[in-house]
Short mmCIF file of C-alpha atoms in Angstrom, two decimals:
data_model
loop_
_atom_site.label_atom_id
_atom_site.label_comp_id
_atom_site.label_asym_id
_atom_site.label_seq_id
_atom_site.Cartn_x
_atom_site.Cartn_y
_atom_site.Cartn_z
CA UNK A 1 36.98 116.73 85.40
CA UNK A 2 34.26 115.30 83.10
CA UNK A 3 30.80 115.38 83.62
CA UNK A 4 27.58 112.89 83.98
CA UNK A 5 26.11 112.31 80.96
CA UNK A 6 22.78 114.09 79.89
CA UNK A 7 21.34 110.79 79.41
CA UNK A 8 22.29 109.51 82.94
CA UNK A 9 21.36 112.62 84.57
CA UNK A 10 17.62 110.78 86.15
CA UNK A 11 19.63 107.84 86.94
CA UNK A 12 22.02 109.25 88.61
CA UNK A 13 19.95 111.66 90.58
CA UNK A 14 18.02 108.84 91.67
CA UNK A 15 20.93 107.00 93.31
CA UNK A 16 22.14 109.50 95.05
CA UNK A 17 18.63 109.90 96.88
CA UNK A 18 18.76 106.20 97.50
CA UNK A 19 22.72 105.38 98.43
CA UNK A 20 22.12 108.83 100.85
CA UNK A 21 19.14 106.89 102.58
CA UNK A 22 21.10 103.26 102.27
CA UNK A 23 23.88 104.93 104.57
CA UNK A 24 21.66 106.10 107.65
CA UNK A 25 20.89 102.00 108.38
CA UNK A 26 24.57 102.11 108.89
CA UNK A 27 24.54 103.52 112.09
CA UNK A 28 20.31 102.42 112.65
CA UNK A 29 22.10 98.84 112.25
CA UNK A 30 25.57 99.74 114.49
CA UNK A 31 27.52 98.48 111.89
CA UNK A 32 29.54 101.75 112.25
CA UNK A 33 30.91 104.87 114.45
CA UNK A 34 31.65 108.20 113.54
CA UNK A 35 32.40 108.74 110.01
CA UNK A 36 33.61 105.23 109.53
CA UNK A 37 32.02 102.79 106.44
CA UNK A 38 30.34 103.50 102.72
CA UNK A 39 27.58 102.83 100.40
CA UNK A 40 28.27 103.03 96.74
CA UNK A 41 25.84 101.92 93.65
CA UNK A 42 27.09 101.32 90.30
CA UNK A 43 25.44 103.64 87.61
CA UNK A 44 24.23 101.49 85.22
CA UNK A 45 25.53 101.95 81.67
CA UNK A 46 28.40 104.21 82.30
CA UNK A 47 31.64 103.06 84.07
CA UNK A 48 30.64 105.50 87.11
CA UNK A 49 29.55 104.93 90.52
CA UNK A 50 27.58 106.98 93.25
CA UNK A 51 29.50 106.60 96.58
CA UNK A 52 29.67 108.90 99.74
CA UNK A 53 32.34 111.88 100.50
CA UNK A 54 35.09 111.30 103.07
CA UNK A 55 35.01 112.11 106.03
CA UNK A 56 31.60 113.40 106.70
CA UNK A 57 29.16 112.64 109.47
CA UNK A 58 26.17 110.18 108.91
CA UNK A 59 23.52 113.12 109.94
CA UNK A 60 25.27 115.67 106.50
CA UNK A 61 24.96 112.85 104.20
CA UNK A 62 22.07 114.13 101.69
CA UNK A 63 21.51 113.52 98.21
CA UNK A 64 23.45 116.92 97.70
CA UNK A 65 26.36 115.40 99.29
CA UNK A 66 26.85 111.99 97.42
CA UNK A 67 29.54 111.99 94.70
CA UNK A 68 30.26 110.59 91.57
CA UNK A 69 33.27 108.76 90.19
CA UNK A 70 34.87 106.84 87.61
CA UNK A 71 36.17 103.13 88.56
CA UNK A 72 39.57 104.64 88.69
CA UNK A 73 38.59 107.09 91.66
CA UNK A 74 38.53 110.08 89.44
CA UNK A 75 35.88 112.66 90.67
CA UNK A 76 33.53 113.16 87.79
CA UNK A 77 30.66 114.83 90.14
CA UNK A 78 30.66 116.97 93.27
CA UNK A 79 32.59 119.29 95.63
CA UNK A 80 34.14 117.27 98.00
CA UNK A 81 36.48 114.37 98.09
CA UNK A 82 34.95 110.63 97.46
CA UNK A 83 35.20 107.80 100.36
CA UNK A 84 39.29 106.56 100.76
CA UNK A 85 37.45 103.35 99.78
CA UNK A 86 36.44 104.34 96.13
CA UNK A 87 39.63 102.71 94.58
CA UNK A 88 38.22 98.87 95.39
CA UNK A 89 34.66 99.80 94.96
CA UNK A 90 35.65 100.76 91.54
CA UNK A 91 37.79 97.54 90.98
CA UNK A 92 35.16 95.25 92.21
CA UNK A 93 32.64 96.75 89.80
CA UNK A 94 35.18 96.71 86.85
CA UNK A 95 35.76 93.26 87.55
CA UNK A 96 32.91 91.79 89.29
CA UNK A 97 29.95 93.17 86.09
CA UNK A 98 27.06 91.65 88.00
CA UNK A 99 27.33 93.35 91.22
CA UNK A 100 25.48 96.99 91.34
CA UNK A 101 26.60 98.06 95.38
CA UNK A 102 29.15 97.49 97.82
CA UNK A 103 29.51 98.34 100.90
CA UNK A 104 32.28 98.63 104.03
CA UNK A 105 31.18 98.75 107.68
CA UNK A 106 33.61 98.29 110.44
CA UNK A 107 31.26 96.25 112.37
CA UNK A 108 32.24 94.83 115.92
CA UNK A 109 31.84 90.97 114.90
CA UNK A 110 32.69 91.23 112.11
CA UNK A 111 35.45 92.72 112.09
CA UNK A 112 36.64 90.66 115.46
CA UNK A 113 36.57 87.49 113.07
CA UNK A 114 38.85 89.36 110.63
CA UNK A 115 41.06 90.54 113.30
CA UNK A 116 41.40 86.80 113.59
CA UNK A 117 41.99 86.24 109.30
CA UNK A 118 39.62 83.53 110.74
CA UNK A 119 36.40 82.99 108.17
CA UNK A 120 32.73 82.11 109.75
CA UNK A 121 32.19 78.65 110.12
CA UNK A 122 28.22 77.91 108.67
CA UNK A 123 26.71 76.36 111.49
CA UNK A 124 23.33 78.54 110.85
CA UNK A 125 20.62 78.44 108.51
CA UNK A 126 20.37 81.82 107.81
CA UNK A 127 24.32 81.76 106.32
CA UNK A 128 23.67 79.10 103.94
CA UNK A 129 20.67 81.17 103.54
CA UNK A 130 22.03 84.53 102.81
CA UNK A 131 25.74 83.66 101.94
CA UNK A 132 26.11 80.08 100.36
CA UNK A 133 28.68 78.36 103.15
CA UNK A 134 30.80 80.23 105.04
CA UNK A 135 32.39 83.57 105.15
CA UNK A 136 35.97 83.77 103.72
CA UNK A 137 38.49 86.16 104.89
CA UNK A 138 40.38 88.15 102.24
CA UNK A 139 43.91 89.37 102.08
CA UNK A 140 45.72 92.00 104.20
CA UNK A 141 46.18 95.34 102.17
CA UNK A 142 46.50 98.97 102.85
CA UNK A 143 44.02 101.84 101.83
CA UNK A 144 45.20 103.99 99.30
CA UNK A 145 45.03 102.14 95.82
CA UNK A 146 42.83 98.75 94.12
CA UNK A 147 44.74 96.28 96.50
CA UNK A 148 41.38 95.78 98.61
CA UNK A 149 39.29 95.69 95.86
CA UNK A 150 42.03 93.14 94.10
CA UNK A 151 41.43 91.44 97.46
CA UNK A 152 37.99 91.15 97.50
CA UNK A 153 37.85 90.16 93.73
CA UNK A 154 39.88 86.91 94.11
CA UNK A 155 38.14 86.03 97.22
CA UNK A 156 34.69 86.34 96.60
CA UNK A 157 35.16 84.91 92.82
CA UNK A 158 35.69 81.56 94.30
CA UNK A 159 32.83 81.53 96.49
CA UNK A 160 28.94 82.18 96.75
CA UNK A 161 29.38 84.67 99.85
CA UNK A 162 28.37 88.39 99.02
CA UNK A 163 30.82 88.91 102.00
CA UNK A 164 34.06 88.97 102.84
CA UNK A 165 36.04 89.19 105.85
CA UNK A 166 39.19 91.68 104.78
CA UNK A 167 41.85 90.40 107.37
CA UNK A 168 42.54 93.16 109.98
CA UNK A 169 40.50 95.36 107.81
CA UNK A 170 36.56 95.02 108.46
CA UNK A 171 33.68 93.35 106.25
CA UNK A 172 32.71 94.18 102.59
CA UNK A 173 29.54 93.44 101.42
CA UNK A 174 28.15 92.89 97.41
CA UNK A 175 24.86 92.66 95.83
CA UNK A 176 23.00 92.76 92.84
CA UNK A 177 22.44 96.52 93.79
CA UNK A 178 23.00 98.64 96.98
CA UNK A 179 19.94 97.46 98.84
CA UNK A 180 20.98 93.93 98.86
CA UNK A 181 24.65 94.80 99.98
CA UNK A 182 23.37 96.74 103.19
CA UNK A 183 21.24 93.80 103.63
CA UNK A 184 24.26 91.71 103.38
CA UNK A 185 26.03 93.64 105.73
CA UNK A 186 23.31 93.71 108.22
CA UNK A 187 22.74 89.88 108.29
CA UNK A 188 27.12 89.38 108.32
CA UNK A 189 27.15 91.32 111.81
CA UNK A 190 24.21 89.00 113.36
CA UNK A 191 25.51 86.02 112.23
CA UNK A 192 28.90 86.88 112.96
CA UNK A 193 27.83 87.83 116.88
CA UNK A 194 25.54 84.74 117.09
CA UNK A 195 28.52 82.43 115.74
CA UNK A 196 30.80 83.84 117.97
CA UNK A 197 28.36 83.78 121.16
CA UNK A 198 27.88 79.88 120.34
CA UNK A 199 31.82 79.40 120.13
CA UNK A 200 31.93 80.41 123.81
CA UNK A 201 29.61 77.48 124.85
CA UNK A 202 31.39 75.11 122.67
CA UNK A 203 31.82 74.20 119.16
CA UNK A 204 28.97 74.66 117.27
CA UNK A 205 28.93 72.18 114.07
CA UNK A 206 29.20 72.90 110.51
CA UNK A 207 26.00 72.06 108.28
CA UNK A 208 26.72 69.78 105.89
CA UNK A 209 27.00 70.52 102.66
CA UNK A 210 24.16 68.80 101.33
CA UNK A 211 22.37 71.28 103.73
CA UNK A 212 23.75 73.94 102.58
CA UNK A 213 23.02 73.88 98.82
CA UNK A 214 19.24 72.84 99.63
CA UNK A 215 18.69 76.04 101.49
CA UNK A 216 20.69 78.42 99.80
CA UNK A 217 18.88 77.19 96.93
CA UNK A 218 15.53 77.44 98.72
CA UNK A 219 16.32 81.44 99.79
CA UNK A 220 18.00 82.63 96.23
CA UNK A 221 15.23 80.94 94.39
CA UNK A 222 11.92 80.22 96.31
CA UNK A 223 12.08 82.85 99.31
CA UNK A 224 9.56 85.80 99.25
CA UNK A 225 7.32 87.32 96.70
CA UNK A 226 8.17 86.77 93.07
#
């Protein structure tokens, strides 16, 4: 197994303290259950990334406990065994270079539209806000190698969503680092429970695209304090 660089050694202390706080508004949020759903952050200027052990509850998830990986999944730092999800974190930051986190939930809207491999209509504001148009659904694939992250990849590299709907999988989230991909994920369950809620009374209607640009443009550009 090699090691964490001396010269990343702050860095990647520091991540670990923040993916280990990212993953308690996991459950906070009920975008999970149980041991379900990860964090990760990529290390910047190493091909590593900071991601959360499997199988361990939400409450034993310290600093202490995050470990660190290569893209490939190989276990550079820590006792236990990474998240089954480390293979497509890794191939989303080998292949995606601008994102710095992603993150899985198995949220109950959410993943109710990809039960459906049926994408999220933008009716709302806040998606052409937050995610550009609406939410595509990826690919089918099993756990166990890079076919998610593959999945992911080509489905978010044609579109302005920092989510995607894995079909009969559960959400993933991206973002320029691991704070804006829990923030993703938090904003894909309410609009994905609000959508859904307004299909029951009828058929709520796109936004037009025009729309759409304007205030995704507005949010990514204007929005908040600079």
């Amino acid at each position: 197994m090699t090691s964490v660089p001396p010269s990343l050694r702050g860095e990647v202390d520091r991540l670990k303290t923040e993916v280990a706080a990212l993953h308690a508004l996991l459950p906070a949020n009920g975008l999970v259950v149980w041991t379900a759903g990860n964090v990760s952050a990529r290390v910047p200027g190493a091909d590593l990334l900071v991601i959360k052990p499997s199988g361990v509850l939400y409450d034993q998830l310290t600093p202490e406990a995050m470990v660190v990986t290569d893209f490939d999944g190989n276990l550079v730092e820590g006792d236990r065994a990474a998240s089954s999800d480390t293979f497509a974190h890794g191939y989303v930051y080998a292949h995606m270079p601008h994102v710095g986190g992603v993150v899985h939930t198995h949220s109950d809207y959410a993943t109710a539209w990809a039960a459906r491999h049926e994408s999220i209509p933008c009716v709302l504001t806040m998606m052409a806000d937050e995610f550009g148009g609406d939410i595509p659904v990826g690919p089918f694939a099993l756990i166990g190698d890079d076919s998610i992250g593959r999945g992911i990849v080509e489905t978010l590299s044609e579109s302005r969503s920092p989510a995607v709907l894995m079909a009969q999988h559960g959400p993933f989230t991206i973002g320029k680092d691991a704070k804006s991909a829990v923030k993703a994920a938090v904003m894909l369950e309410d609009v994905a429970r609000t959508v859904h809620i307004a299909r029951q009374l009828g058929n709520p209607a796109r936004l037009d695209q025009a729309d759409i640009d304007s205030l995704y443009n507005r949010y990514q550009n204007v929005y908040g304090q600079k």
